[in-house]
Amino acid sequence: MDLEELESLRKQAKERIEKINNEREWIDTKAYYLGKKGIIPSLLSKLPKLTQEEKKIYGQSVNTLKVFIEELLEQQLKTIKEREIEKKLSQTTIDITLPGKFEIRSGTVHPISQVIDEIIDIFTGMGFEVAEGPELESDYYNFEALNIPEEHPAREMQDTFYISDGFLLRTHTSPVQIRVMEKREPPLHVICPGKVYRRDSDITHSPMFHQVEGFVVDRDIHFGHLKGVLTEFLRRLYGENIGVRFRPSYFPFTEPSAEVDIQCVVCNGKGCRVCKNSGWLEVLGCGMIHPYLFSVVGYDKEIYSGFAFGLGVERLTMLKYAIDDIRLFYENNLSFLEQF
Ligand code: DAH
């Protein structure tokens, strides 16, 4: 057997394999050399006819050629694939200035957040600062310290989500009054926005809703300050000409207490379904801070006095935008949310 023939086959194979430039050709070439009826097997088929001595030399040489071809093929396959990737990359230039395939809608600020921001703006404009408290609250801060002892009927007014012994989801933001007063000394002008929770659910009640608490403590604070601040607040929120009235009421943590009504924003006070023909809408609760709270936090009630108020953000927002179902705020319906 001619070893020179093998050498020329080797050269030929190298040339041929290095010219391959797609996978189809690669498969054909591999079959041509290594396939069942390919060159290498046909060379090996000659072995039986050779002498023992020839077999050894020839067999080894064919095998070396086979390995050479296999390695060359693998190398070439890699090269082809790399070239393909490069080709694709060079053809696909990305134009980042093209408009996207999908419409990206910009988000909007939730109406409740908008009204909270507006409330914060109004009060900080009057010199108030903002404080926050925990939503998971203790019975002590939510009730006890606010002069709502166990068995007090006011606990029934607020259907509470209890978490574990002594802990609950706060039913109002009033506990923040205690938390702030405990830590600091007057003068204080603070509002406390936040989430509150009650076991209640219908078109005007949601198990989670938002309140803003506010309070002022200083020397010589009287009911006139309370009326002035709240009237000014409501005028800024609902417009200069909104009618405002204070009605006597009861809260355990204020004495005296009042509820504040605004003239019905739907009928301007004439009487309609929304205001149940009274011409007025209740919007917040307030009063002079009960001396009991001062004793709890260690303030001298002979020196200091204060007022407090609490308002429901959902209710104020519903009145501001004539929304008649509170659940709309929580359904995440974009066509509703985008209107604000
Ligand atoms: N905490 C009361 C509630 O959730 C609202 C309230 C009423 C807060 C009178 C006050 C207040 O600070 O003085 O119903």
XYZ file of C-alpha atoms and ligand atoms in Angstrom:
354
model
C 0.000 0.000 0.000
C 1.224 3.387 -0.977
C 1.904 5.704 1.915
C 2.397 8.589 -0.490
C -1.211 8.201 -1.487
C -2.174 8.714 2.125
C -0.034 11.848 2.304
C -1.704 13.346 -0.752
C -5.096 12.386 0.675
C -4.116 14.271 3.829
C -3.268 17.433 1.893
C -6.381 17.160 -0.183
C -8.568 16.681 2.902
C -7.028 19.696 4.643
C -7.677 21.887 1.637
C -11.204 20.621 1.177
C -12.221 20.857 4.829
C -10.840 24.365 5.242
C -12.993 25.523 2.364
C -16.232 24.365 3.911
C -18.416 27.340 4.784
C -21.786 25.983 5.793
C -23.167 23.119 7.804
C -24.664 21.334 4.822
C -21.257 21.093 3.154
C -19.716 20.096 6.427
C -22.085 17.125 6.824
C -21.427 16.003 3.241
C -17.686 16.254 3.676
C -17.758 14.354 6.919
C -19.703 11.561 5.205
C -17.284 11.639 2.290
C -14.328 10.886 4.560
C -15.729 9.150 7.605
C -19.130 7.760 6.557
C -19.725 4.012 6.118
C -18.841 4.178 2.433
C -16.350 6.977 2.924
C -12.661 7.171 2.147
C -11.327 6.100 5.530
C -13.434 2.912 5.842
C -12.572 1.988 2.274
C -8.883 2.392 3.065
C -9.292 0.213 6.129
C -11.084 -2.436 4.094
C -7.799 -3.094 2.310
C -6.113 -4.197 5.521
C -6.945 -7.938 5.311
C -5.073 -8.249 2.042
C -1.815 -6.978 3.531
C 1.013 -8.750 5.220
C 1.420 -8.614 8.953
C 4.260 -6.091 8.656
C 2.374 -3.890 6.144
C -0.770 -4.046 8.234
C 0.995 -2.486 11.164
C 2.455 0.489 9.304
C -0.494 1.021 7.000
C -3.080 0.615 9.762
C -1.329 3.170 11.939
C -1.033 5.654 9.067
C -4.700 5.390 8.121
C -5.636 5.848 11.733
C -3.469 8.958 12.044
C -5.147 10.315 8.925
C -8.552 9.534 10.404
C -7.803 11.404 13.627
C -6.365 14.285 11.625
C -9.530 14.550 9.550
C -11.792 14.300 12.603
C -9.960 17.092 14.373
C -9.928 19.256 11.293
C -13.674 18.768 10.875
C -14.404 19.736 14.476
C -12.245 22.815 14.146
C -13.978 23.807 10.929
C -17.424 23.371 12.450
C -16.496 25.832 15.170
C -15.220 28.282 12.591
C -18.426 28.019 10.560
C -20.569 28.676 13.608
C -18.508 31.651 14.656
C -18.739 33.085 11.166
C -22.515 32.642 11.169
C -22.864 34.524 14.445
C -20.636 37.299 13.205
C -22.649 37.530 10.026
C -25.918 37.770 11.930
C -24.512 40.419 14.237
C -23.237 42.502 11.374
C -26.609 42.316 9.640
C -28.664 43.258 12.675
C -27.847 46.756 13.687
C -30.162 47.872 16.478
C -31.756 51.225 15.921
C -32.632 52.426 19.377
C -34.511 55.384 17.958
C -37.206 53.187 16.393
C -40.558 53.211 18.197
C -41.193 50.021 20.217
C -43.644 47.342 19.155
C -45.699 47.726 22.316
C -47.250 50.855 23.654
C -45.712 51.727 26.991
C -48.236 53.620 29.055
C -46.842 55.971 31.591
C -48.110 55.454 35.117
C -50.170 57.923 37.086
C -50.208 58.760 40.754
C -53.120 57.017 42.498
C -55.926 59.466 43.366
C -55.638 58.546 47.058
C -51.912 59.303 46.995
C -52.620 62.538 45.165
C -55.075 63.685 47.808
C -52.722 62.616 50.631
C -49.971 64.664 48.952
C -52.316 67.597 48.642
C -53.317 67.349 52.321
C -49.660 67.166 53.332
C -48.891 70.219 51.180
C -51.665 72.243 52.778
C -50.666 71.372 56.351
C -46.914 71.645 55.892
C -47.672 75.040 54.344
C -49.255 75.970 57.686
C -46.182 74.834 59.617
C -47.113 71.228 60.395
C -44.598 68.398 60.169
C -45.298 64.808 59.098
C -44.952 61.781 61.411
C -45.752 58.125 60.917
C -46.599 55.184 63.125
C -46.887 51.400 62.733
C -49.904 49.728 61.130
C -49.476 46.764 63.448
C -50.325 48.450 66.707
C -50.718 47.456 70.303
C -54.022 47.578 72.120
C -52.390 50.088 74.436
C -51.681 52.739 71.773
C -54.769 52.076 69.673
C -57.230 52.164 72.583
C -55.998 52.334 76.164
C -53.775 55.412 75.932
C -56.507 57.167 73.940
C -58.937 56.876 76.817
C -60.779 53.912 75.305
C -60.565 51.307 78.087
C -61.688 47.715 77.754
C -65.511 47.482 77.750
C -65.718 51.025 76.401
C -68.507 51.160 73.810
C -66.209 53.044 71.433
C -64.323 49.787 70.868
C -67.459 48.432 69.265
C -67.663 51.370 66.885
C -64.447 50.166 65.335
C -64.610 46.541 64.340
C -61.041 45.541 64.925
C -58.775 43.029 63.197
C -56.978 41.395 66.111
C -53.627 39.794 65.334
C -52.582 38.227 68.601
C -52.961 38.941 72.273
C -52.574 42.690 72.717
C -51.839 43.388 69.035
C -54.087 44.513 66.231
C -54.180 46.383 62.931
C -54.654 49.990 63.948
C -58.234 51.130 63.497
C -57.254 54.791 63.243
C -54.186 57.025 63.083
C -54.859 58.537 66.519
C -52.259 56.260 68.237
C -49.555 58.260 66.451
C -50.573 61.224 68.639
C -49.486 59.252 71.708
C -46.313 57.929 70.076
C -45.171 61.418 69.090
C -46.124 63.115 72.371
C -44.413 60.372 74.379
C -41.108 61.101 72.665
C -41.224 64.877 72.368
C -42.146 68.065 74.158
C -44.507 70.804 72.934
C -44.832 72.874 70.875
C -46.003 70.252 68.371
C -47.743 70.702 65.033
C -47.952 67.276 63.458
C -49.943 65.371 60.852
C -49.853 61.599 60.544
C -51.042 60.092 57.269
C -51.388 56.329 56.953
C -53.350 53.152 56.397
C -55.945 51.967 58.903
C -58.024 48.784 59.074
C -61.567 47.907 60.081
C -63.815 44.924 59.589
C -66.165 46.724 57.311
C -66.877 46.479 53.607
C -69.509 48.035 51.349
C -69.700 50.819 48.766
C -68.507 53.424 51.263
C -66.369 51.241 53.567
C -63.219 49.297 52.846
C -61.345 46.995 55.271
C -58.243 49.088 54.575
C -58.451 52.820 54.089
C -56.410 55.944 54.740
C -56.602 58.575 57.402
C -54.732 61.708 58.191
C -54.481 62.540 61.853
C -53.393 65.971 62.957
C -52.706 67.647 66.238
C -51.272 70.754 67.815
C -50.020 71.078 71.387
C -48.699 74.312 72.839
C -49.485 76.880 75.495
C -52.856 78.632 75.143
C -54.228 76.549 72.295
C -58.014 76.905 72.147
C -60.994 75.895 70.061
C -60.609 78.983 67.892
C -57.275 77.639 66.626
C -58.940 74.352 65.789
C -61.732 76.063 63.863
C -59.350 78.341 62.052
C -56.949 75.629 60.927
C -59.629 73.188 59.806
C -61.735 75.791 58.023
C -58.676 77.019 56.163
C -57.727 73.443 55.284
C -61.169 72.645 53.871
C -61.235 75.862 51.863
C -57.889 75.052 50.306
C -59.025 71.527 49.484
C -62.552 72.296 48.227
C -62.316 75.938 47.229
C -62.651 79.321 48.965
C -66.427 79.297 48.941
C -67.098 75.936 50.528
C -69.485 76.153 53.499
C -68.087 74.635 56.715
C -69.861 73.909 60.005
C -68.851 72.425 63.337
C -71.288 70.150 65.177
C -70.871 68.935 68.760
C -69.924 65.268 68.925
C -68.162 62.754 71.123
C -64.763 61.064 70.976
C -63.071 59.548 74.035
C -59.771 61.265 73.256
C -61.093 64.815 72.842
C -63.142 67.093 75.056
C -65.029 68.952 73.798
C -65.395 67.089 70.505
C -66.892 68.089 67.194
C -67.611 66.769 63.763
C -67.082 68.987 60.773
C -69.399 69.145 57.782
C -68.904 70.796 54.437
C -71.707 72.023 52.279
C -72.734 69.256 49.893
C -70.397 69.374 46.899
C -73.009 67.723 44.689
C -76.030 70.014 45.261
C -74.293 73.022 46.862
C -76.384 72.657 49.980
C -79.790 72.416 48.345
C -80.273 68.810 49.363
C -79.787 65.663 47.297
C -79.317 61.897 47.479
C -75.617 62.179 48.376
C -76.195 64.430 51.413
C -79.465 62.684 52.259
C -81.256 65.993 51.721
C -79.440 67.687 54.591
C -77.249 69.855 52.379
C -74.216 68.891 54.482
C -71.557 66.174 54.385
C -69.561 65.045 57.385
C -65.853 65.089 56.607
C -63.871 64.849 59.827
C -63.791 64.458 63.578
C -61.921 66.751 65.933
C -61.736 68.274 69.368
C -59.536 69.586 72.147
C -57.100 66.882 73.260
C -58.457 65.184 76.400
C -56.365 65.897 79.522
C -56.219 62.120 80.065
C -53.874 61.842 77.047
C -51.590 64.480 78.542
C -51.399 62.527 81.773
C -50.516 59.381 79.789
C -47.579 61.089 78.062
C -46.553 63.159 81.075
C -47.476 66.655 79.913
C -48.671 69.207 82.457
C -52.301 69.936 81.552
C -52.120 73.222 83.468
C -49.477 74.466 81.046
C -50.409 72.868 77.739
C -53.504 72.416 75.704
C -54.055 71.166 72.203
C -56.442 70.167 69.493
C -56.602 67.103 67.277
C -58.467 65.941 64.215
C -58.810 62.879 62.074
C -60.050 62.605 58.532
C -60.732 59.815 56.089
C -58.845 60.264 52.825
C -61.106 58.004 50.736
C -64.165 59.939 51.826
C -62.569 63.322 51.071
C -61.443 62.014 47.675
C -64.866 60.591 46.827
C -66.452 63.954 47.605
C -63.806 65.887 45.715
C -64.238 63.853 42.526
C -67.878 62.694 42.927
C -66.919 59.002 43.121
C -69.749 56.883 44.493
C -68.064 53.537 45.147
C -64.974 53.246 47.370
C -64.021 49.921 45.770
C -63.015 51.735 42.571
C -59.880 52.864 44.406
C -58.619 49.316 44.863
C -59.526 47.599 41.603
C -56.479 48.890 39.707
C -58.583 49.614 36.668
C -56.371 51.844 34.531
C -59.210 53.620 32.775
C -60.419 54.746 36.195
C -56.982 55.598 37.592
C -55.869 57.512 34.513
C -58.616 60.088 34.997
C -56.857 61.814 37.850
N -59.819 58.540 65.355
C -61.156 58.921 64.921
C -61.728 57.852 64.013
O -61.013 57.113 63.466
C -61.108 60.204 64.183
C -60.776 61.344 65.067
C -61.775 62.037 65.703
C -59.471 61.701 65.294
C -61.491 63.102 66.521
C -59.170 62.756 66.141
C -60.198 63.454 66.729
O -57.927 63.152 66.384
O -59.915 64.515 67.550
O -62.910 57.792 63.860
